CSV table of C-alpha atoms in Angstrom, one decimal:
chain,number,residue,atom,x,y,z
F,102,UNK,CA,-19.8,-62.1,-96.0
F,103,UNK,CA,-21.0,-58.9,-94.5
F,104,UNK,CA,-21.2,-55.7,-96.3
F,105,UNK,CA,-19.3,-53.0,-94.3
F,106,UNK,CA,-18.8,-49.2,-95.0
F,107,UNK,CA,-14.7,-48.7,-95.3
F,108,UNK,CA,-13.4,-45.4,-96.3
F,109,UNK,CA,-9.5,-44.6,-97.6
F,110,UNK,CA,-7.7,-42.1,-96.0
F,111,UNK,CA,-5.0,-40.1,-98.2
F,112,UNK,CA,-1.5,-41.1,-97.9
F,113,UNK,CA,0.8,-38.0,-96.4
F,114,UNK,CA,2.4,-36.0,-98.0
F,115,UNK,CA,7.0,-37.3,-98.0
F,116,UNK,CA,10.2,-35.4,-97.3
F,117,UNK,CA,13.4,-36.8,-99.3
F,118,UNK,CA,16.5,-34.6,-100.0
F,119,UNK,CA,18.3,-33.4,-103.6
F,120,UNK,CA,20.9,-36.0,-104.2
F,121,UNK,CA,23.3,-33.2,-104.9
F,122,UNK,CA,22.4,-29.6,-102.8
F,123,UNK,CA,20.5,-31.8,-100.2
F,124,UNK,CA,17.1,-29.9,-100.7
F,125,UNK,CA,15.0,-31.1,-98.8
F,126,UNK,CA,11.7,-32.2,-101.2
F,127,UNK,CA,8.2,-33.0,-100.9
F,128,UNK,CA,6.9,-36.5,-102.3
F,129,UNK,CA,3.9,-37.4,-103.8
F,130,UNK,CA,3.6,-41.6,-103.7
F,131,UNK,CA,1.9,-43.1,-106.1
F,132,UNK,CA,-2.2,-43.5,-105.5
F,133,UNK,CA,-2.8,-47.3,-106.0
F,134,UNK,CA,0.5,-48.6,-104.1
F,135,UNK,CA,2.0,-45.8,-102.1
F,136,UNK,CA,5.4,-46.5,-103.3
F,137,UNK,CA,7.8,-44.2,-103.9
F,138,UNK,CA,11.1,-44.1,-105.4
F,139,UNK,CA,14.9,-43.1,-104.7
F,140,UNK,CA,15.6,-42.7,-108.8
F,141,UNK,CA,17.3,-39.1,-108.3
F,142,UNK,CA,16.4,-38.6,-104.5
F,143,UNK,CA,18.1,-39.1,-101.7
F,144,UNK,CA,17.6,-39.8,-97.3
F,145,UNK,CA,16.2,-36.9,-95.2
F,146,UNK,CA,20.4,-37.4,-93.3
F,147,UNK,CA,22.7,-38.7,-94.8
F,148,UNK,CA,25.3,-39.7,-92.0
F,149,UNK,CA,28.8,-39.7,-93.8
F,150,UNK,CA,30.5,-42.8,-92.9
F,151,UNK,CA,35.2,-42.5,-92.9
F,152,UNK,CA,35.8,-45.5,-90.9
F,153,UNK,CA,34.0,-48.5,-91.5
F,154,UNK,CA,36.0,-52.2,-91.7
F,155,UNK,CA,34.4,-55.9,-93.9
F,156,UNK,CA,35.2,-59.2,-92.8
F,157,UNK,CA,35.5,-61.4,-95.8
F,158,UNK,CA,33.7,-64.2,-94.3
F,159,UNK,CA,33.5,-66.0,-98.0
F,160,UNK,CA,37.4,-66.3,-98.7
F,161,UNK,CA,38.0,-70.0,-99.3
F,162,UNK,CA,34.5,-71.0,-101.8
F,163,UNK,CA,32.8,-71.1,-104.9
F,164,UNK,CA,31.2,-67.6,-104.2
F,165,UNK,CA,34.0,-65.7,-103.1
F,166,UNK,CA,33.9,-61.4,-103.4
F,167,UNK,CA,34.4,-59.9,-105.4
F,168,UNK,CA,35.5,-57.0,-103.4
F,169,UNK,CA,37.0,-54.5,-106.2
F,170,UNK,CA,33.6,-54.2,-107.6
F,171,UNK,CA,31.2,-53.9,-104.6
F,172,UNK,CA,32.7,-51.9,-102.4
F,173,UNK,CA,32.9,-49.0,-105.2
F,174,UNK,CA,29.8,-49.9,-106.2
F,175,UNK,CA,28.2,-50.0,-103.0
F,176,UNK,CA,30.2,-46.8,-102.2
F,177,UNK,CA,28.9,-45.1,-104.9
F,178,UNK,CA,25.2,-45.6,-104.7
F,179,UNK,CA,25.6,-44.1,-100.4
F,180,UNK,CA,26.9,-41.6,-102.4
F,181,UNK,CA,24.2,-41.3,-104.6
F,182,UNK,CA,22.3,-41.6,-101.4
F,183,UNK,CA,23.6,-38.5,-100.0
F,184,UNK,CA,25.8,-40.7,-97.6
F,185,UNK,CA,29.3,-39.9,-97.8
F,186,UNK,CA,31.8,-43.3,-97.6
F,187,UNK,CA,35.2,-43.3,-97.4
F,188,UNK,CA,37.0,-46.6,-98.3
F,189,UNK,CA,37.5,-49.2,-95.6
F,190,UNK,CA,39.7,-49.2,-93.4
F,191,UNK,CA,40.4,-52.3,-93.1
F,192,UNK,CA,39.2,-55.3,-95.1
F,193,UNK,CA,40.5,-59.1,-93.3
F,194,UNK,CA,39.7,-62.4,-95.1
F,195,UNK,CA,37.9,-65.3,-93.2
F,196,UNK,CA,36.4,-68.3,-93.6
F,197,UNK,CA,32.8,-69.5,-93.1
F,198,UNK,CA,34.0,-72.4,-90.9
F,199,UNK,CA,34.9,-69.8,-87.7
F,200,UNK,CA,30.9,-69.1,-87.6
F,201,UNK,CA,30.8,-73.3,-86.0
F,202,UNK,CA,33.4,-71.6,-83.0
F,203,UNK,CA,31.8,-68.8,-80.6
F,204,UNK,CA,35.4,-68.1,-79.0
F,205,UNK,CA,37.4,-67.8,-82.6
F,206,UNK,CA,35.0,-64.9,-83.8
F,207,UNK,CA,35.2,-63.2,-81.0
F,208,UNK,CA,39.0,-63.4,-81.3
F,209,UNK,CA,38.2,-62.1,-84.6
F,210,UNK,CA,35.8,-59.5,-84.3
F,211,UNK,CA,38.7,-57.7,-81.1
F,212,UNK,CA,41.1,-58.0,-83.0
F,213,UNK,CA,39.4,-55.9,-86.5
F,214,UNK,CA,38.0,-53.3,-83.5
F,215,UNK,CA,41.8,-53.4,-82.3
F,216,UNK,CA,43.5,-52.5,-85.4
F,217,UNK,CA,40.9,-49.6,-86.5
F,218,UNK,CA,41.1,-48.6,-83.2
F,219,UNK,CA,45.5,-48.7,-83.9
F,220,UNK,CA,44.4,-46.8,-87.0
F,221,UNK,CA,44.2,-44.0,-84.9
F,222,UNK,CA,40.9,-42.8,-87.2
F,223,UNK,CA,38.3,-43.2,-84.3
F,224,UNK,CA,35.5,-45.6,-83.3
F,225,UNK,CA,35.0,-48.5,-85.9
F,226,UNK,CA,31.0,-46.9,-86.9
F,227,UNK,CA,30.2,-50.6,-88.9
F,228,UNK,CA,31.4,-53.7,-89.6
F,229,UNK,CA,30.2,-55.1,-92.5
F,230,UNK,CA,30.5,-58.7,-92.6
F,231,UNK,CA,29.9,-60.6,-95.8
F,232,UNK,CA,28.6,-63.6,-95.7
F,233,UNK,CA,28.8,-67.1,-98.8
F,234,UNK,CA,25.4,-68.4,-97.2
F,235,UNK,CA,23.4,-68.8,-94.5
F,236,UNK,CA,24.7,-69.7,-91.6
F,237,UNK,CA,23.3,-70.4,-87.7
F,238,UNK,CA,26.2,-68.5,-86.5
F,239,UNK,CA,25.2,-65.0,-87.4
F,240,UNK,CA,23.2,-65.2,-84.0
F,241,UNK,CA,26.4,-65.7,-82.4
F,242,UNK,CA,28.1,-62.6,-84.7
F,243,UNK,CA,24.9,-60.6,-83.4
F,244,UNK,CA,24.9,-61.8,-79.9
F,245,UNK,CA,28.8,-61.3,-79.6
F,246,UNK,CA,28.9,-57.3,-82.0
F,247,UNK,CA,26.2,-55.9,-80.2
F,248,UNK,CA,26.9,-57.3,-76.7
F,249,UNK,CA,30.9,-57.9,-76.2
F,250,UNK,CA,31.7,-55.4,-78.8
F,251,UNK,CA,29.8,-52.4,-79.8
F,252,UNK,CA,29.8,-52.6,-83.1
F,253,UNK,CA,27.2,-52.2,-85.7
F,254,UNK,CA,27.4,-55.0,-88.7
F,255,UNK,CA,25.2,-55.6,-91.0
F,256,UNK,CA,25.6,-58.6,-93.5
F,257,UNK,CA,25.2,-59.5,-97.1
F,258,UNK,CA,25.0,-62.2,-99.1
F,259,UNK,CA,28.3,-62.5,-101.6
F,260,UNK,CA,26.5,-63.7,-105.1
F,261,UNK,CA,24.4,-60.5,-104.3
F,262,UNK,CA,26.8,-58.6,-103.8
F,263,UNK,CA,28.7,-59.4,-106.3
F,264,UNK,CA,25.4,-59.2,-109.1
F,265,UNK,CA,25.6,-55.2,-107.2
F,266,UNK,CA,22.1,-54.2,-108.2
F,267,UNK,CA,21.2,-51.1,-107.8
F,268,UNK,CA,17.9,-51.8,-106.4
F,269,UNK,CA,20.1,-54.8,-103.6
F,270,UNK,CA,22.4,-51.5,-102.4
F,271,UNK,CA,19.8,-49.4,-102.2
F,272,UNK,CA,18.3,-51.7,-100.0
F,273,UNK,CA,21.7,-52.3,-97.9
F,274,UNK,CA,22.5,-48.2,-97.2
F,275,UNK,CA,19.1,-47.7,-96.2
F,276,UNK,CA,20.1,-49.8,-93.5
F,277,UNK,CA,23.1,-48.7,-92.6
F,278,UNK,CA,21.9,-45.6,-93.1
F,279,UNK,CA,19.6,-46.4,-90.2
F,280,UNK,CA,21.6,-48.0,-87.8
F,281,UNK,CA,24.1,-44.8,-87.8
F,282,UNK,CA,21.6,-42.6,-87.1
F,283,UNK,CA,20.4,-41.0,-89.9
F,284,UNK,CA,16.5,-39.9,-91.7
F,285,UNK,CA,15.7,-42.0,-94.4
F,286,UNK,CA,12.4,-40.0,-94.7
F,287,UNK,CA,9.9,-38.0,-93.1
F,288,UNK,CA,6.6,-36.6,-93.1
F,289,UNK,CA,6.0,-33.1,-94.2
F,290,UNK,CA,3.6,-32.4,-92.1
F,291,UNK,CA,3.5,-33.4,-88.3
F,292,UNK,CA,1.7,-36.4,-87.0
F,293,UNK,CA,-2.1,-34.8,-86.9
F,294,UNK,CA,-3.6,-34.3,-82.9
F,295,UNK,CA,0.4,-32.5,-81.5
F,296,UNK,CA,0.6,-29.9,-83.7
F,297,UNK,CA,0.5,-28.2,-80.9
F,298,UNK,CA,4.6,-27.4,-78.5
F,299,UNK,CA,6.1,-30.4,-76.3
F,300,UNK,CA,7.1,-33.6,-76.8
F,301,UNK,CA,5.7,-36.5,-77.8
F,302,UNK,CA,7.0,-40.3,-77.3
F,303,UNK,CA,6.0,-43.5,-79.2
F,304,UNK,CA,6.6,-46.8,-77.2
F,305,UNK,CA,6.4,-50.5,-78.5
F,306,UNK,CA,6.2,-53.5,-76.8
F,307,UNK,CA,6.3,-56.8,-77.8
F,308,UNK,CA,7.2,-60.9,-75.9
F,309,UNK,CA,8.7,-63.9,-77.8
F,310,UNK,CA,7.1,-67.1,-76.5
F,311,UNK,CA,9.7,-70.0,-77.2
F,312,UNK,CA,8.1,-73.1,-79.8
F,313,UNK,CA,5.2,-74.9,-78.1
F,314,UNK,CA,7.7,-77.8,-78.5
F,315,UNK,CA,10.1,-76.1,-75.9
F,316,UNK,CA,9.3,-76.5,-72.8
F,317,UNK,CA,12.5,-74.6,-71.0
F,318,UNK,CA,13.9,-71.4,-73.1
F,319,UNK,CA,12.5,-68.1,-71.7
F,320,UNK,CA,10.2,-65.3,-73.5
F,321,UNK,CA,12.1,-62.2,-74.6
F,322,UNK,CA,11.0,-58.9,-74.3
F,323,UNK,CA,12.0,-55.9,-76.2
F,324,UNK,CA,10.8,-52.8,-75.8
F,325,UNK,CA,11.2,-49.8,-78.4
F,326,UNK,CA,11.3,-46.0,-78.1
F,327,UNK,CA,11.1,-42.6,-80.6
F,328,UNK,CA,14.0,-41.4,-79.7
F,329,UNK,CA,13.3,-37.7,-82.0
F,330,UNK,CA,10.5,-35.3,-82.4
F,331,UNK,CA,8.7,-34.4,-84.1
F,332,UNK,CA,9.9,-36.2,-86.9
F,333,UNK,CA,9.3,-39.2,-84.6
F,334,UNK,CA,12.2,-42.1,-86.2
F,335,UNK,CA,14.9,-43.1,-84.9
F,336,UNK,CA,14.5,-44.9,-81.8
F,337,UNK,CA,15.9,-46.7,-79.0
F,338,UNK,CA,15.7,-50.4,-78.4
F,339,UNK,CA,15.7,-52.5,-75.1
F,340,UNK,CA,15.7,-56.2,-74.7
F,341,UNK,CA,15.3,-58.4,-71.7
F,342,UNK,CA,14.6,-62.1,-70.4
F,343,UNK,CA,11.6,-63.5,-68.4
F,344,UNK,CA,9.5,-66.4,-66.9
F,345,UNK,CA,9.1,-68.8,-69.8
F,346,UNK,CA,5.9,-68.3,-72.1
F,347,UNK,CA,5.0,-65.3,-69.4
F,348,UNK,CA,3.2,-62.7,-71.6
F,349,UNK,CA,3.3,-59.9,-69.3
F,350,UNK,CA,6.7,-57.9,-70.1
F,351,UNK,CA,7.5,-58.4,-65.6
F,352,UNK,CA,10.2,-55.5,-66.5
F,353,UNK,CA,8.4,-53.0,-67.9
F,354,UNK,CA,7.7,-49.8,-66.3
F,355,UNK,CA,11.7,-50.1,-65.5
F,356,UNK,CA,12.5,-51.1,-69.3
F,357,UNK,CA,10.1,-47.7,-70.7
F,358,UNK,CA,12.0,-46.0,-67.3
F,359,UNK,CA,14.8,-46.6,-68.9
F,360,UNK,CA,13.6,-45.3,-72.4
F,361,UNK,CA,13.0,-42.3,-71.2
F,362,UNK,CA,15.7,-40.9,-69.1
F,363,UNK,CA,17.6,-41.5,-72.9
F,364,UNK,CA,14.9,-39.5,-74.5
F,365,UNK,CA,15.7,-36.7,-71.8
F,366,UNK,CA,19.8,-37.2,-72.1
F,367,UNK,CA,19.0,-36.4,-76.1
F,368,UNK,CA,16.8,-33.7,-76.2
F,369,UNK,CA,17.2,-32.4,-72.8
F,370,UNK,CA,13.3,-32.6,-71.9
F,371,UNK,CA,11.0,-36.2,-71.1
F,372,UNK,CA,9.1,-36.4,-73.5
F,373,UNK,CA,5.3,-34.8,-72.3
F,374,UNK,CA,2.9,-37.0,-74.0
F,375,UNK,CA,4.0,-41.0,-74.3
F,376,UNK,CA,1.8,-43.0,-77.2
F,377,UNK,CA,2.3,-46.6,-76.1
F,378,UNK,CA,1.5,-49.5,-78.8
F,379,UNK,CA,0.8,-53.2,-77.3
F,380,UNK,CA,1.5,-55.8,-79.8
F,381,UNK,CA,0.7,-59.8,-79.5
F,382,UNK,CA,-1.8,-59.8,-76.5
F,383,UNK,CA,-5.6,-61.4,-77.1
F,384,UNK,CA,-8.7,-59.8,-75.1
F,385,UNK,CA,-8.4,-62.3,-72.7
F,386,UNK,CA,-4.9,-60.5,-72.0
F,387,UNK,CA,-6.5,-56.8,-72.2
F,388,UNK,CA,-7.5,-56.6,-67.8
F,389,UNK,CA,-3.8,-57.8,-67.6
F,390,UNK,CA,-2.4,-54.9,-69.8
F,391,UNK,CA,-4.3,-52.6,-68.4
F,392,UNK,CA,-4.3,-53.4,-64.3
F,393,UNK,CA,-0.6,-54.2,-64.5
F,394,UNK,CA,1.6,-53.7,-67.6
F,395,UNK,CA,0.2,-49.9,-67.0
F,396,UNK,CA,0.0,-50.0,-63.5
F,397,UNK,CA,4.2,-50.8,-62.9
F,398,UNK,CA,4.5,-47.9,-65.8
F,399,UNK,CA,3.1,-45.6,-64.1
F,400,UNK,CA,4.5,-46.2,-61.1
F,401,UNK,CA,7.6,-46.8,-62.6
F,402,UNK,CA,7.1,-42.5,-63.3
F,403,UNK,CA,5.7,-41.3,-60.2
F,404,UNK,CA,9.2,-42.5,-58.3
F,405,UNK,CA,10.6,-39.5,-60.3
F,406,UNK,CA,8.0,-37.2,-59.7
F,407,UNK,CA,6.9,-37.9,-64.3
F,408,UNK,CA,3.6,-37.8,-64.7
F,409,UNK,CA,3.1,-38.0,-68.8
F,410,UNK,CA,-0.2,-37.9,-70.4
F,411,UNK,CA,-0.4,-41.7,-72.0
F,412,UNK,CA,-2.2,-43.8,-73.9
F,413,UNK,CA,-2.4,-47.2,-75.4
F,414,UNK,CA,-2.8,-49.0,-78.3
F,415,UNK,CA,-3.3,-53.1,-78.2
F,416,UNK,CA,-2.7,-54.1,-82.2
F,417,UNK,CA,-3.5,-57.4,-83.1
F,418,UNK,CA,-2.4,-58.9,-86.6
F,419,UNK,CA,-3.9,-62.5,-86.0
F,420,UNK,CA,-7.0,-62.5,-86.6
F,421,UNK,CA,-9.2,-63.9,-89.5
F,422,UNK,CA,-11.4,-60.9,-90.8
F,423,UNK,CA,-10.1,-60.1,-94.3
F,424,UNK,CA,-11.9,-57.3,-96.3
F,425,UNK,CA,-12.6,-57.6,-100.4
F,426,UNK,CA,-13.4,-54.5,-102.9
F,427,UNK,CA,-17.4,-54.8,-103.0
F,428,UNK,CA,-16.2,-53.9,-107.1
F,429,UNK,CA,-13.5,-54.2,-109.4
F,430,UNK,CA,-13.2,-50.7,-109.6
F,431,UNK,CA,-13.7,-50.5,-105.9
F,432,UNK,CA,-10.2,-52.3,-105.1
F,433,UNK,CA,-6.5,-52.2,-106.3
F,434,UNK,CA,-5.2,-53.2,-109.6
F,435,UNK,CA,-4.3,-56.9,-107.6
F,436,UNK,CA,-8.3,-57.1,-106.6
F,437,UNK,CA,-7.1,-56.7,-102.4
F,438,UNK,CA,-8.9,-53.6,-100.3
F,439,UNK,CA,-6.9,-49.9,-101.3
F,440,UNK,CA,-3.4,-49.2,-98.4
F,441,UNK,CA,-5.1,-46.6,-96.4
F,442,UNK,CA,-8.0,-49.0,-95.6
F,443,UNK,CA,-9.6,-48.0,-92.5
F,444,UNK,CA,-12.7,-50.2,-90.9
F,445,UNK,CA,-14.4,-49.0,-88.1
F,446,UNK,CA,-18.4,-49.5,-88.0
F,447,UNK,CA,-20.6,-52.7,-87.9
F,448,UNK,CA,-18.2,-55.7,-87.1
F,449,UNK,CA,-15.7,-53.1,-84.5
F,450,UNK,CA,-17.0,-53.3,-81.0
F,451,UNK,CA,-20.6,-52.0,-79.9
F,452,UNK,CA,-19.1,-49.2,-77.8
F,453,UNK,CA,-14.7,-49.3,-77.3
F,454,UNK,CA,-12.9,-47.8,-79.2
F,455,UNK,CA,-11.3,-49.9,-82.2
F,456,UNK,CA,-11.0,-50.2,-86.1
F,457,UNK,CA,-9.7,-51.7,-88.3
F,458,UNK,CA,-6.9,-50.7,-90.6
F,459,UNK,CA,-5.0,-51.8,-93.6
F,460,UNK,CA,-2.2,-49.8,-94.5
F,461,UNK,CA,0.1,-51.5,-97.1
F,462,UNK,CA,-0.6,-52.8,-100.4
F,463,UNK,CA,-1.7,-56.3,-101.2
F,464,UNK,CA,1.1,-57.2,-104.0
F,465,UNK,CA,0.1,-61.3,-103.4
F,466,UNK,CA,-2.5,-63.2,-101.4
F,467,UNK,CA,-4.3,-61.4,-99.6
F,468,UNK,CA,-4.2,-58.4,-97.4
F,469,UNK,CA,-4.9,-58.9,-94.0
F,470,UNK,CA,-5.9,-55.7,-92.0
F,471,UNK,CA,-4.3,-55.0,-88.9
F,472,UNK,CA,-6.8,-54.6,-85.4
F,473,UNK,CA,-6.1,-51.5,-83.4
F,474,UNK,CA,-7.7,-51.1,-79.8
F,475,UNK,CA,-8.0,-48.1,-77.9
F,476,UNK,CA,-7.2,-49.8,-74.2
F,477,UNK,CA,-6.4,-45.7,-72.5
F,478,UNK,CA,-6.8,-42.5,-73.1
F,479,UNK,CA,-5.2,-39.2,-71.8
F,480,UNK,CA,-5.0,-37.4,-74.8
F,481,UNK,CA,-8.7,-37.9,-76.9
F,482,UNK,CA,-7.9,-38.2,-79.9
F,483,UNK,CA,-10.7,-38.6,-82.6
F,484,UNK,CA,-11.2,-41.4,-84.8
F,485,UNK,CA,-10.1,-39.4,-87.6
F,486,UNK,CA,-6.9,-38.1,-85.6
F,487,UNK,CA,-6.0,-41.6,-84.3
F,488,UNK,CA,-6.2,-43.3,-87.7
F,489,UNK,CA,-4.6,-40.7,-89.6
F,490,UNK,CA,-1.7,-40.9,-87.2
F,491,UNK,CA,-1.0,-44.7,-87.1
F,492,UNK,CA,-1.8,-45.1,-90.9
F,493,UNK,CA,1.3,-41.3,-92.0
F,494,UNK,CA,3.8,-43.4,-89.0
F,495,UNK,CA,3.5,-46.4,-91.0
F,496,UNK,CA,4.9,-44.3,-94.1
F,497,UNK,CA,8.6,-44.0,-91.7
F,498,UNK,CA,9.5,-47.4,-91.4
F,499,UNK,CA,13.1,-47.5,-91.9
F,500,UNK,CA,14.1,-49.8,-94.8
F,501,UNK,CA,11.9,-49.9,-97.3
F,502,UNK,CA,10.1,-47.7,-99.4
F,503,UNK,CA,7.3,-48.3,-99.2
F,504,UNK,CA,4.0,-48.0,-96.5
F,505,UNK,CA,4.0,-51.1,-93.9
F,506,UNK,CA,1.3,-53.4,-92.6
F,507,UNK,CA,2.1,-52.8,-88.7
F,508,UNK,CA,2.7,-49.1,-87.2
F,509,UNK,CA,6.4,-48.6,-86.6
F,510,UNK,CA,6.8,-49.3,-83.5
F,511,UNK,CA,5.4,-52.8,-83.3
F,512,UNK,CA,7.2,-53.1,-86.0
F,513,UNK,CA,10.8,-52.6,-84.3
F,514,UNK,CA,10.0,-54.1,-81.3
F,515,UNK,CA,8.7,-57.9,-82.9
F,516,UNK,CA,12.6,-57.6,-84.8
F,517,UNK,CA,14.4,-57.1,-81.4
F,518,UNK,CA,12.8,-59.1,-79.7
F,519,UNK,CA,13.7,-61.8,-82.3
F,520,UNK,CA,17.2,-60.4,-81.7
F,521,UNK,CA,17.0,-61.1,-78.2
F,522,UNK,CA,16.1,-64.6,-78.6
F,523,UNK,CA,19.6,-65.0,-81.4
F,524,UNK,CA,20.9,-63.8,-78.7
F,525,UNK,CA,19.9,-66.6,-76.1
F,526,UNK,CA,20.1,-69.3,-78.5
F,527,UNK,CA,23.5,-67.7,-79.2
F,528,UNK,CA,24.5,-68.0,-75.8
F,529,UNK,CA,23.5,-71.1,-75.2
F,530,UNK,CA,25.6,-72.1,-78.0
F,531,UNK,CA,28.7,-72.2,-75.6
F,532,UNK,CA,27.6,-72.7,-72.6
F,533,UNK,CA,27.6,-76.5,-71.5
F,534,UNK,CA,24.4,-78.3,-70.9
F,535,UNK,CA,24.2,-78.8,-67.1
F,536,UNK,CA,24.7,-75.0,-67.3
F,537,UNK,CA,22.6,-74.3,-69.5
F,538,UNK,CA,19.6,-76.1,-67.8
F,539,UNK,CA,20.6,-74.4,-64.5
F,540,UNK,CA,20.2,-70.7,-65.9
F,541,UNK,CA,16.1,-72.2,-67.8
F,542,UNK,CA,15.2,-73.2,-65.2
F,543,UNK,CA,16.6,-70.2,-63.0
F,544,UNK,CA,14.3,-67.7,-65.1
F,545,UNK,CA,11.4,-70.4,-64.3
F,546,UNK,CA,11.1,-69.8,-61.2
F,547,UNK,CA,12.8,-66.8,-58.3
F,548,UNK,CA,14.2,-69.4,-56.0
F,549,UNK,CA,18.2,-68.2,-57.8
F,550,UNK,CA,17.9,-64.3,-58.2
F,551,UNK,CA,22.4,-64.1,-58.3
F,552,UNK,CA,21.8,-67.1,-61.1
F,553,UNK,CA,18.9,-64.9,-63.0
F,554,UNK,CA,21.0,-61.4,-62.4
F,555,UNK,CA,23.8,-63.0,-64.2
F,556,UNK,CA,21.1,-64.2,-66.5
F,557,UNK,CA,20.0,-61.3,-67.7
F,558,UNK,CA,23.8,-59.5,-68.5
F,559,UNK,CA,24.0,-61.9,-70.9
F,560,UNK,CA,21.1,-59.7,-72.6
F,561,UNK,CA,22.4,-56.1,-71.6
F,562,UNK,CA,23.8,-54.0,-75.3
F,563,UNK,CA,26.4,-52.7,-74.6
F,564,UNK,CA,26.8,-49.1,-74.0
F,565,UNK,CA,27.3,-47.6,-78.1
F,566,UNK,CA,23.9,-49.8,-78.9
F,567,UNK,CA,21.7,-48.4,-76.7
F,568,UNK,CA,20.3,-45.3,-78.7
F,569,UNK,CA,20.7,-46.3,-81.6
F,570,UNK,CA,18.3,-48.9,-84.3
F,571,UNK,CA,21.2,-52.0,-84.3
F,572,UNK,CA,18.1,-54.5,-84.8
F,573,UNK,CA,17.2,-52.4,-88.7
């Protein structure tokens, strides 16, 4: 063991709303766990849900959904959280067996959206899909709804839905609100260092690789970016397949440019400053990130005469460094280090800019800190400013009421990359074996450009979902 000095950053003050008046409340989190609860509180911006439908896949199952109990409980919990929710426009009974038939599932979803549209109540906001068990057809459901139909889906299991526990319904409501563009929680104060004028965008990037036994499937690159400032808690995503086990994001500049243009359409201004978080790269790949990905990003921006200032940070979770409090009274109640613990001396690089931050409460096992390594900085961050900025951002993760262990842009990029992997698996499930192998080979060589282009189209998000958090 090496004795090191750490310090604990104080948690930020958060913003929630009062459930009846909607008046904004300042929330101070618990000192030990940094958690907060939603009892007697509402989300900051709750979306009004007027046009939604239910597909009940449990009709022929033992674990059948009790719709008469579940729907009123969900509506009531949403209302208490500041989200007005009407009765569902359509209730469609179905069977779990349809998950094994991709074409049948496509027809079912098309039929539901068509019937809702005929009822003349506007576009379908989201589709609640109740399943009796976890099923492989989940990936097909997500692929069809997010690339073909263009509707947000929220899945849940009937046994949890029938219990109707308050915490479960609140978690479901948080996910639905985030997917529809609402804001669950915000920081009361602006992020450190960026207190002046000018918009700031946070970008997260990750690549998901197939397992070691798999020699043909493509890797999936994902990039997410914030779409609002100063709240910086709403994200849009882009996902692309690329060459098998290639860590470099081949279309990085193009994907970031798309996200910047989306930001400009939503805010009528391009961000002046960009903070980029890159996940999943080891020290041996820092050179590739700096000299290839960052250069690709800058050259893409130069093409439209756009020159923002950029900071590039690598977030690493795969390391063997663990911290333990020296005395029994130094850590939290579980014997782990406290949330917000930073170590930036002795065990870090002798002259580069890096630090370890444990931003979450370790309720079970040993807390694993995240290692942040700053490769490029045009904003002149001090250590304190950047550590506080990252820690504060960890409180803005949409689907839970505690700080997460990884900065949210990276966390979301990880979710999107995994979603892209589900798309690929759903896709090959619908293809013949011959066409599947030809698609995979087109990703491992540059010979077949037309088939590679058509392969990219299978991953293209529907226009309705391009600027929302469908992946939460």
